[in-house]
mmCIF file of C-alpha atoms in Angstrom:
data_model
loop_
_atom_site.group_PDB
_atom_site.id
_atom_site.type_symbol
_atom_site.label_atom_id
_atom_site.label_comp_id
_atom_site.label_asym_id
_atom_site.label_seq_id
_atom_site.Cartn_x
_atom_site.Cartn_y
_atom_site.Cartn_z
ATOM 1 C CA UNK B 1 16.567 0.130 4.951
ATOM 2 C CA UNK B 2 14.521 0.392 8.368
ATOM 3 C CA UNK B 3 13.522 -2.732 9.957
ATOM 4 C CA UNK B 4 10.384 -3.978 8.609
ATOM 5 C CA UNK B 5 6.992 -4.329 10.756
ATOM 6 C CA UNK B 6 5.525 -7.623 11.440
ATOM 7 C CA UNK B 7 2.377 -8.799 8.790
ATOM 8 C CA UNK B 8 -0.112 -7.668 12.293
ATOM 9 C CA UNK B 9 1.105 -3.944 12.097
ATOM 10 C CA UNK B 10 0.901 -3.627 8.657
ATOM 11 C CA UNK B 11 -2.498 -5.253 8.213
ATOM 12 C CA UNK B 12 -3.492 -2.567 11.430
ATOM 13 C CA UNK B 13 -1.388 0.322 8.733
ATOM 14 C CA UNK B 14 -3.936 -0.808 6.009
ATOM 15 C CA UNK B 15 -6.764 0.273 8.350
ATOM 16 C CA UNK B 16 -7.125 3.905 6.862
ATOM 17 C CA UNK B 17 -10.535 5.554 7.614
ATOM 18 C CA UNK B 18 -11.380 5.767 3.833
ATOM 19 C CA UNK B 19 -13.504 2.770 2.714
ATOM 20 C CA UNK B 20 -11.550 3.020 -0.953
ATOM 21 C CA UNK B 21 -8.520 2.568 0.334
ATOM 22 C CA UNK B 22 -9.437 -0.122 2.493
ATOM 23 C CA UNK B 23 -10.988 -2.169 -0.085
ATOM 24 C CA UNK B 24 -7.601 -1.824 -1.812
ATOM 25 C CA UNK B 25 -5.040 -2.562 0.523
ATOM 26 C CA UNK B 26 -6.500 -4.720 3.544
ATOM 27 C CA UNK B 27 -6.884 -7.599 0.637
ATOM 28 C CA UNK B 28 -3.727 -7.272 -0.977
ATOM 29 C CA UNK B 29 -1.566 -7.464 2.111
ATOM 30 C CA UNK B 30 -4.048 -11.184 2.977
ATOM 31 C CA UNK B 31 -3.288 -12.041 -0.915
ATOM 32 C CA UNK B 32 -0.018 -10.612 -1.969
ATOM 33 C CA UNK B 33 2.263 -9.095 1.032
ATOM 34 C CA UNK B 34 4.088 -12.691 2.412
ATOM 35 C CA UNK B 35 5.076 -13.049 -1.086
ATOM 36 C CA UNK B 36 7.041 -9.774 -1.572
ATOM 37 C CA UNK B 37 10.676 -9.112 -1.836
ATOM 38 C CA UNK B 38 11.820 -7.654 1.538
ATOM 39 C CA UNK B 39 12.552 -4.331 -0.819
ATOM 40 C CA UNK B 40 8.920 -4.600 -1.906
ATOM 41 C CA UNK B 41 7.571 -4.836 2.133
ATOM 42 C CA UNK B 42 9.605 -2.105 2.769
ATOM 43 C CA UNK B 43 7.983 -0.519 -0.224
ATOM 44 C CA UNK B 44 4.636 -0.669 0.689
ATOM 45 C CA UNK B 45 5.477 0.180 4.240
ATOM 46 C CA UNK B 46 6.516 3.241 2.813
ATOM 47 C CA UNK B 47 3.305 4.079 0.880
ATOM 48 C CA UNK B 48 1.293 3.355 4.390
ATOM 49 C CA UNK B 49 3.225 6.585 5.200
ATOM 50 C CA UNK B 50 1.039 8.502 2.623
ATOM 51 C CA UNK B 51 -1.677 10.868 3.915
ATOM 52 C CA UNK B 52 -5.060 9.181 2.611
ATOM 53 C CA UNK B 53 -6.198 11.999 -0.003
ATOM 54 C CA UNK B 54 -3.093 11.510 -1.683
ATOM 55 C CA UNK B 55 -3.399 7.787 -1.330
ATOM 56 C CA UNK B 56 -7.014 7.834 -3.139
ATOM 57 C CA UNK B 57 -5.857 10.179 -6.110
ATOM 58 C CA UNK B 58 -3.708 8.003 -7.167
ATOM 59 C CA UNK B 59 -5.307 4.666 -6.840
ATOM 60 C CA UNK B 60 -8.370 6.202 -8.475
ATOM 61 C CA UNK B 61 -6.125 7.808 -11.350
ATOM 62 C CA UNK B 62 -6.907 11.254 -10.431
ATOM 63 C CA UNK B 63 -3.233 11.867 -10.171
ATOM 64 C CA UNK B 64 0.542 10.013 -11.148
ATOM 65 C CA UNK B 65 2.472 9.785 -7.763
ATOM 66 C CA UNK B 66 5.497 11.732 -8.237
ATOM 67 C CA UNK B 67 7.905 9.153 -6.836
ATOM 68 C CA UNK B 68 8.623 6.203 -9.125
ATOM 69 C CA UNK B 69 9.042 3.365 -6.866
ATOM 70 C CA UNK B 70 5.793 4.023 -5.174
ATOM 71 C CA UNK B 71 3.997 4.390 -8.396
ATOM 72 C CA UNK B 72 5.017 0.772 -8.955
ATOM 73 C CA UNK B 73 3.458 -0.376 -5.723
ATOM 74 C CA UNK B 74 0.261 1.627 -6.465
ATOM 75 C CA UNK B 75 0.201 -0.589 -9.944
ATOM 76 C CA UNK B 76 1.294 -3.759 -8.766
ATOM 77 C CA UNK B 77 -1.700 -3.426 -5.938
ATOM 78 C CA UNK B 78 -3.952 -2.394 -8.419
ATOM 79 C CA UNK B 79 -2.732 -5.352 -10.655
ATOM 80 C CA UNK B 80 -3.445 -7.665 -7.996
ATOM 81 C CA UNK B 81 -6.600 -6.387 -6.682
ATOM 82 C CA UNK B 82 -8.604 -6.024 -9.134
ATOM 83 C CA UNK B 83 -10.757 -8.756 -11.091
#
């Protein structure tokens, strides 16, 4: 496992140029990230990696990410984001 980034970088990461994805991310990393597993950080770290279009079609359903673990984090953001 790489070294994770500090909560500044990530919260910069969540910046994404897409106002969807924004309204998705930027608030679960204020309400959710400090109280992740360091696997889970790591995790979404990973998914920050994700080109954008790929990013929106599957937090808008349009298609199942092909790699299991990051289909989790796309739920459990989606779980916590929405009202």
């Amino acid at each position: 496992m790489t070294e994770l980034y500090s909560k500044a970088r990530i919260k910069w990461a969540c910046r994404r140029g897409m106002l969807e994805l924004d309204v998705l991310l930027e608030p679960f990393v204020e309400a959710a990230y400090d109280v992740l597993s360091a696997e889970d950080k790591y995790v979404f770290q990973q998914l920050l990696e994700v080109e954008d279009p790929d990013l929106f079609a599957w937090f808008m359903g349009h298609e199942q990410c092909p790699d299991p673990i990051l289909a989790k984090m796309v739920a459990l953001i989606l779980d916590r984001v929405r009202v």
